[in-house]
Structure formats: structure tokens, C-alpha cells
Amino acid sequence: MSKKYKVCIIGGGIIGTAIAYNLCRLGETSVAIFEKRYLSSGATGRCGGGIRQQWSTKANVKLAMRSVKLFERYKEDIGMDIEYTQGGYLLLSYSEEEAEQFEKNVKLQREEGLNVEIISPKTVKKKYPFINTEKLVLATFCQTDGHANPHKATFGYAKAAKTMGADIFTHTEVFGIDIVNKTVKGVHTSKGFFECEIVVNAAGAWSKDVGKMANLNIPTESYRHQIFVTEPLEYFFPFMAISFSGNFYMRQALHGQFIMGQGDKDEKPGINENVTFKFEKEMARKMTRIFPFLKNLRILRHWSGEYNMSPDAQPIIGESKDIKGYYYAVGFSGHGFMLAPAVGEAVAELITFGKSIHNDISHLNTDRLSKATEIEKNVV
Ligand code: FAD
């Protein structure tokens, strides 16, 4: 196995593997992924798997729409069934102010060509009689939103990259980056030193630490998010239900289980993969009120992962202005799975051609962050 690569990617989650796959697809096969645990062991393998295009900025709508195009082609391009389902996303608003914002968002989304409906509580009740619409102000629905299995998506990208020539080192920690004359020269790992010209920080919750390895200040903080899965019911709930004002998201897996989670304002920054009974109690109380059919279901498993938050809750993607050859794709703030296909493509294009082709991601580099001050940690 080579000890020299053009590109060394730190992190074997959906972002690192999507970048590796796209680099290989563009002809750059001198690529290695270093993953300190196993593939998808970070936030990716712990996430809800939701894929949404309903955003409040044009740039995000565009990026998410490109991702959906690539998810639609995933099976054909990569040859793996990732349980991708376009069952839609139902966004539920419980506040007048948020409902007004939703109406503005829908206008903007439609301008980008997204087919989104605005639905009154009465219509929600009629279409989905199994939802308690008490206190609901407004809902929006986009049929082409959906969900997929994050483990399968990560392994699919990794396998395709490997087939094209990439090497994947699992259980291999990167603990240092060699920089000479402000230029990347290689990475120090638990399996020795690997020479390279380019390093990609795709380390998710550990992005700040991997920034420090090159003396860079990556302005991210990680916050625990808990999530659980129930016993199965016969499959009938194809969409993701989500509410920012109600602080929850929920979907039914194709095998029947309900997967759901919420944010917690009291979480402190740092890596914490434990779980609490408080979360189970709060979630169960809230969710059985809104979705009464959940009442007699038991919780089967409960786990947690980190949201790697940026100051404005938008991803931080680009090339360092200070260190030649240092790229970053971090701070996904709870949305990295859905954006990964488009981000993988854009970062690979940036590395290969010096600019992204399909989607302009220049607004996502660190330049904007001097404006954003406080970490918005409670994005669902
Ligand atoms: P990760 O998957 O965390 O991968 C980073 C990897 O880097 C890790 O595996 C880690 O072990 C490795 N690593 C770190 N440091 C080193 C090192 N020094 N050396 C080697 N390896 C290293 N997003 C959505 O789009 N939809 C959702 O429905 C959704 N739901 C979520 C629910 C929960 C509970 C959580 C926690 C997150 C959710 N997210 C969701 C967010 C999503 O999971 C993340 O944004 C996405 O998975 C980030 O992918 P990543 O590859 O950047 O990070």
C-alpha cells in the first residue's frame, strides 16, 4: 500500500466518502481516507437520514436540489440500494411568525423550481387524520424530499471510491499534519506518515481539532443530539414530519420503526455520546400527543451523535487562504447527510478544477464568518 497520495481525507463519514468518490470519478484516484473508528461511526451513522430541499435561502435550496438529483441517480451511478424514498417532508409550524416565514420560504423555493405546497391545518387533518393538528398554524409539503439509509449511502460511496483506486484506512487516527512554507506536505497517522499535497478536513464533530493540526481556527462547536427508534408498525408513514417551533422530527423506516429526535437548548459544547432518560420522557410525551398512534409502541433503541455547528448554522466549505492544500467541509449543523452528494461533487470539483462547477459554494467558505457571532445550536 502506498505511503504517498495526492489527497488525504480525514474522516470516513458521508462527507469524506462522497468527496473521495467524486475525486475518483473525476480521474483523481490517488486518494486515501483515514477514519479513526469505522466508516459511518460518527454523526452519519447516528443521523435521521432526512433529505430536505425546503430551505430559506436560494443557495441552500439550490445545493439541496442538486443533492436530490444525485440521490435520485445514486443506485444507477453507484450500484447500491440505499433505501432512498421520496415520500416528502411535512414541515409543521406552531407559531404565527414562523408560518409567515414559511410562506416567504415557499415563494423563494418555487422561484428555484421546487414544487412545494402550503397546507392549512384543516387540510393536514383531512390528508393525515392520524396527526393531531391542535395548535398547528400552517404546514408545507414537498413530495420530492425524502430519506435514505445513511450507513448504506456511506458504504456505497466508499466501495465505489475503492473500486476506482482509493485506499481506505479504518481504525487509523490522524494526529498531525505536516506543513512546510505554509503548504501541506503530509499526515501523521497511527499507521505512520503519509506524504500528500492536499488534506481535506471532513472530521465532523472533530473538525476544530483537525483545524488545530494546521494551526487553523475552524469556528465550529459540537453539540449532542439524541434520537431513538420504536418498535415497528406496518409501513404507512412515507414522509418526514418536522417542526422547528415544535422541536422534533420523525420518520418511519421502511422496516416499520419510527425514528425521532429533538434538539436541547441546555446541551454544552463537546463530544458526548451518552443518552438521558429525560430525553425519552420528553420525546415520548410530546410525540404521542401529536402522533397518537405511537402511544402503545415501546422504544427499541436510543443513541446520540453530534451536530457540528457553525456560527450561522450553515456548512463551512472551501480551501484555506493561509495553508496551501488544506481544504475543509465541516460545520454541517445537522444537515450534512442531505447535502453530502452535492458537497462531495463541489469539493471534488474545487480540488480538481480550482472551482466548483455544478453549484457555486464560494459563499460557504470562512470569509462570511466574521459577520456571524453566536453559535446557533438549536437547529433541529
Ligand atoms: P461524521 O459522520 O461525523 O464523520 C466524521 C468522521 O471523522 C468520524 O467518523 C470520525 O471518527 C472521523 N474522525 C474525526 N477525527 C479524526 C481523526 N483525527 N482521524 C481520523 N478520523 C477522524 N443530517 C441530515 O442531513 N438529515 C438528518 O435527518 C440528520 N439527522 C441527524 C440526527 C442526529 C441525531 C445527528 C447527530 C445528526 C443528524 N444529521 C442529519 C447531521 C448529519 O448526521 C451530519 O451533518 C453528517 O453526518 C456529517 O457527516 P460528516 O461526514 O461530516 O461527519
CSV table of N, CA and C and ligand atoms in Angstrom, one decimal, residues 10-16 34-51 89 172-175 202-207 210 213 223 225-227 240 249 303-308 329-330 332-339, ligand 1:
chain,number,residue,atom,x,y,z
A,10,ILE,N,-9.5,13.3,5.9
A,10,ILE,CA,-9.6,12.9,7.3
A,10,ILE,C,-11.1,12.8,7.7
A,11,GLY,N,-11.6,11.6,7.9
A,11,GLY,CA,-13.0,11.4,8.2
A,11,GLY,C,-13.7,10.5,7.2
A,12,GLY,N,-14.2,9.4,7.8
A,12,GLY,CA,-14.9,8.4,6.9
A,12,GLY,C,-16.4,8.4,7.2
A,13,GLY,N,-17.0,9.6,7.2
A,13,GLY,CA,-18.4,9.8,7.2
A,13,GLY,C,-19.0,10.0,5.8
A,14,ILE,N,-20.2,10.4,5.7
A,14,ILE,CA,-20.8,10.6,4.4
A,14,ILE,C,-20.0,11.7,3.6
A,15,ILE,N,-19.5,12.7,4.3
A,15,ILE,CA,-18.8,13.8,3.6
A,15,ILE,C,-17.5,13.3,3.0
A,16,GLY,N,-16.7,12.7,3.9
A,16,GLY,CA,-15.4,12.2,3.4
A,16,GLY,C,-15.5,11.2,2.3
A,34,PHE,N,-8.8,8.5,5.9
A,34,PHE,CA,-8.4,8.0,7.2
A,34,PHE,C,-9.5,8.2,8.1
A,35,GLU,N,-9.9,7.1,8.8
A,35,GLU,CA,-11.1,7.1,9.7
A,35,GLU,C,-10.6,6.4,11.0
A,36,LYS,N,-10.7,7.2,12.1
A,36,LYS,CA,-10.2,6.7,13.3
A,36,LYS,C,-11.0,5.5,13.9
A,37,ARG,N,-12.3,5.4,13.6
A,37,ARG,CA,-13.1,4.3,14.1
A,37,ARG,C,-13.4,3.4,12.9
A,38,TYR,N,-14.7,3.4,12.5
A,38,TYR,CA,-15.1,2.6,11.3
A,38,TYR,C,-16.0,3.6,10.5
A,39,LEU,N,-16.2,3.2,9.2
A,39,LEU,CA,-16.9,4.1,8.3
A,39,LEU,C,-18.4,4.3,8.9
A,40,SER,N,-18.8,5.5,8.9
A,40,SER,CA,-20.1,6.0,9.4
A,40,SER,C,-20.3,5.8,10.9
A,41,SER,N,-19.2,5.8,11.6
A,41,SER,CA,-19.3,5.7,13.1
A,41,SER,C,-19.6,7.0,13.7
A,42,GLY,N,-19.4,8.1,13.0
A,42,GLY,CA,-19.7,9.5,13.6
A,42,GLY,C,-21.1,9.8,13.4
A,43,ALA,N,-21.4,11.1,13.2
A,43,ALA,CA,-22.8,11.6,13.1
A,43,ALA,C,-23.5,10.9,12.0
A,44,THR,N,-22.9,10.5,10.9
A,44,THR,CA,-23.6,10.0,9.8
A,44,THR,C,-24.4,8.7,10.2
A,45,GLY,N,-23.7,7.8,10.9
A,45,GLY,CA,-24.4,6.5,11.2
A,45,GLY,C,-25.4,6.7,12.4
A,46,ARG,N,-25.5,7.9,12.9
A,46,ARG,CA,-26.4,8.2,14.0
A,46,ARG,C,-27.5,9.1,13.6
A,47,CYS,N,-27.5,9.5,12.4
A,47,CYS,CA,-28.5,10.5,12.0
A,47,CYS,C,-29.8,10.0,11.5
A,48,GLY,N,-30.8,10.9,11.3
A,48,GLY,CA,-32.1,10.6,11.0
A,48,GLY,C,-32.3,10.2,9.5
A,49,GLY,N,-31.3,10.5,8.7
A,49,GLY,CA,-31.4,10.2,7.2
A,49,GLY,C,-32.3,11.0,6.4
A,50,GLY,N,-32.8,12.2,6.9
A,50,GLY,CA,-33.7,13.0,6.2
A,50,GLY,C,-33.0,13.8,5.1
A,51,ILE,N,-33.8,14.0,4.0
A,51,ILE,CA,-33.3,14.8,2.9
A,51,ILE,C,-34.3,15.8,2.4
A,89,TYR,N,-41.5,15.7,2.7
A,89,TYR,CA,-41.2,16.3,4.1
A,89,TYR,C,-42.4,17.2,4.4
A,172,THR,N,-7.7,4.2,11.9
A,172,THR,CA,-6.5,4.9,11.7
A,172,THR,C,-6.7,6.3,12.0
A,173,GLU,N,-6.1,6.8,13.1
A,173,GLU,CA,-6.3,8.2,13.5
A,173,GLU,C,-5.2,9.1,12.9
A,174,VAL,N,-5.6,10.2,12.4
A,174,VAL,CA,-4.7,11.3,12.0
A,174,VAL,C,-4.4,12.1,13.3
A,175,PHE,N,-3.2,12.3,13.7
A,175,PHE,CA,-2.9,13.2,14.8
A,175,PHE,C,-2.0,14.3,14.5
A,202,ALA,N,-12.6,16.5,6.9
A,202,ALA,CA,-14.0,16.1,6.8
A,202,ALA,C,-14.3,15.3,8.1
A,203,ALA,N,-13.8,15.9,9.2
A,203,ALA,CA,-13.8,15.2,10.5
A,203,ALA,C,-15.0,15.5,11.4
A,204,GLY,N,-16.1,16.1,10.8
A,204,GLY,CA,-17.3,16.2,11.6
A,204,GLY,C,-17.1,16.9,12.9
A,205,ALA,N,-17.6,16.2,14.0
A,205,ALA,CA,-17.5,16.8,15.3
A,205,ALA,C,-16.1,17.1,15.8
A,206,TRP,N,-15.1,16.6,15.1
A,206,TRP,CA,-13.7,16.8,15.5
A,206,TRP,C,-13.0,17.8,14.5
A,207,SER,N,-13.8,18.5,13.8
A,207,SER,CA,-13.3,19.4,12.8
A,207,SER,C,-12.4,20.5,13.3
A,210,VAL,N,-8.9,19.0,14.0
A,210,VAL,CA,-8.2,18.8,12.8
A,210,VAL,C,-7.8,20.1,12.2
A,213,MET,N,-4.5,21.1,14.0
A,213,MET,CA,-3.3,20.4,13.5
A,213,MET,C,-2.5,21.2,12.4
A,223,TYR,N,-22.4,19.7,19.5
A,223,TYR,CA,-23.4,19.5,20.5
A,223,TYR,C,-24.1,18.2,20.3
A,225,HIS,N,-26.9,15.5,20.1
A,225,HIS,CA,-28.3,15.4,19.7
A,225,HIS,C,-28.8,13.9,19.9
A,226,GLN,N,-29.9,13.7,20.7
A,226,GLN,CA,-30.3,12.4,20.9
A,226,GLN,C,-31.4,12.0,20.0
A,227,ILE,N,-31.6,10.7,19.8
A,227,ILE,CA,-32.5,10.1,18.8
A,227,ILE,C,-32.9,8.7,19.3
A,240,MET,N,-41.2,12.5,6.1
A,240,MET,CA,-40.5,13.0,7.3
A,240,MET,C,-41.4,14.1,7.8
A,249,TYR,N,-38.4,15.9,14.9
A,249,TYR,CA,-38.5,15.3,13.5
A,249,TYR,C,-38.8,13.9,13.7
A,303,TRP,N,-29.9,6.4,21.1
A,303,TRP,CA,-28.5,6.8,20.9
A,303,TRP,C,-28.3,8.3,20.7
A,304,SER,N,-27.1,8.7,20.6
A,304,SER,CA,-26.9,10.1,20.3
A,304,SER,C,-25.7,10.3,19.4
A,305,GLY,N,-25.6,11.5,18.8
A,305,GLY,CA,-24.5,11.9,18.0
A,305,GLY,C,-24.3,13.4,18.1
A,306,GLU,N,-23.3,13.9,17.4
A,306,GLU,CA,-23.1,15.3,17.5
A,306,GLU,C,-23.5,16.1,16.3
A,307,TYR,N,-24.1,17.3,16.5
A,307,TYR,CA,-24.3,18.3,15.4
A,307,TYR,C,-23.0,19.1,15.5
A,308,ASN,N,-22.2,19.1,14.4
A,308,ASN,CA,-21.1,20.0,14.3
A,308,ASN,C,-21.6,21.4,13.8
A,329,ALA,N,-14.6,20.7,4.8
A,329,ALA,CA,-16.0,20.6,4.6
A,329,ALA,C,-16.6,20.1,5.9
A,330,VAL,N,-17.0,21.1,6.7
A,330,VAL,CA,-17.3,20.9,8.1
A,330,VAL,C,-18.5,21.8,8.5
A,332,PHE,N,-21.6,21.1,9.5
A,332,PHE,CA,-22.9,20.9,8.7
A,332,PHE,C,-24.2,21.2,9.6
A,333,SER,N,-24.0,21.4,10.8
A,333,SER,CA,-25.1,21.9,11.7
A,333,SER,C,-26.4,21.1,11.6
A,334,GLY,N,-26.2,19.8,11.5
A,334,GLY,CA,-27.4,19.0,11.5
A,334,GLY,C,-28.0,18.7,10.1
A,335,HIS,N,-27.3,19.1,9.0
A,335,HIS,CA,-27.8,18.9,7.7
A,335,HIS,C,-26.9,18.2,6.7
A,336,GLY,N,-25.8,17.6,7.2
A,336,GLY,CA,-24.8,17.1,6.4
A,336,GLY,C,-25.1,15.9,5.5
A,337,PHE,N,-26.0,15.1,6.0
A,337,PHE,CA,-26.3,13.9,5.2
A,337,PHE,C,-27.0,14.3,3.9
A,338,MET,N,-28.0,15.2,4.1
A,338,MET,CA,-28.8,15.6,2.9
A,338,MET,C,-28.0,16.3,1.8
A,339,LEU,N,-27.0,17.1,2.3
A,339,LEU,CA,-26.2,17.9,1.4
A,339,LEU,C,-25.0,17.2,0.8
B,1,FAD,P1,-19.2,12.3,10.5
B,1,FAD,O1,-20.2,11.3,10.0
B,1,FAD,O2,-19.2,12.6,12.0
B,1,FAD,O3,-17.8,11.8,10.1
B,1,FAD,C1,-16.6,12.4,10.6
B,1,FAD,C2,-15.6,11.2,10.8
B,1,FAD,O4,-14.3,11.7,11.1
B,1,FAD,C3,-16.0,10.4,12.0
B,1,FAD,O5,-16.3,9.1,11.6
B,1,FAD,C4,-14.8,10.4,12.9
B,1,FAD,O6,-14.5,9.2,13.6
B,1,FAD,C5,-13.7,10.8,11.9
B,1,FAD,N1,-12.5,11.5,12.5
B,1,FAD,C6,-12.6,12.6,13.3
B,1,FAD,N2,-11.3,13.0,13.6
B,1,FAD,C7,-10.5,12.1,13.0
B,1,FAD,C8,-9.0,11.9,13.0
B,1,FAD,N3,-8.2,12.8,13.7
B,1,FAD,N4,-8.5,10.9,12.3
B,1,FAD,C9,-9.3,10.0,11.7
B,1,FAD,N5,-10.7,10.1,11.6
B,1,FAD,C10,-11.2,11.1,12.3
B,1,FAD,N6,-28.4,15.4,8.6
B,1,FAD,C11,-29.3,15.3,7.6
B,1,FAD,O7,-29.0,15.7,6.5
B,1,FAD,N7,-30.5,14.7,7.8
B,1,FAD,C12,-30.9,14.3,9.1
B,1,FAD,O8,-32.0,13.8,9.2
B,1,FAD,C13,-30.0,14.4,10.1
B,1,FAD,N8,-30.3,13.9,11.4
B,1,FAD,C14,-29.4,13.9,12.4
B,1,FAD,C15,-29.7,13.3,13.6
B,1,FAD,C16,-28.8,13.3,14.6
B,1,FAD,C17,-29.1,12.7,15.9
B,1,FAD,C18,-27.5,13.7,14.4
B,1,FAD,C19,-26.4,13.6,15.4
B,1,FAD,C20,-27.1,14.3,13.1
B,1,FAD,C21,-28.1,14.4,12.1
B,1,FAD,N9,-27.8,15.0,10.9
B,1,FAD,C22,-28.7,14.9,9.9
B,1,FAD,C23,-26.5,15.6,10.6
B,1,FAD,C24,-25.6,14.6,9.9
B,1,FAD,O9,-25.5,13.4,10.5
B,1,FAD,C25,-24.2,15.2,9.8
B,1,FAD,O10,-24.2,16.5,9.3
B,1,FAD,C26,-23.4,14.4,8.8
B,1,FAD,O11,-23.4,13.0,9.0
B,1,FAD,C27,-21.9,14.9,8.8
B,1,FAD,O12,-21.1,14.0,8.1
B,1,FAD,P2,-19.6,14.1,8.2
B,1,FAD,O13,-19.0,13.0,7.3
B,1,FAD,O14,-19.1,15.5,8.1
B,1,FAD,O15,-19.3,13.7,9.8
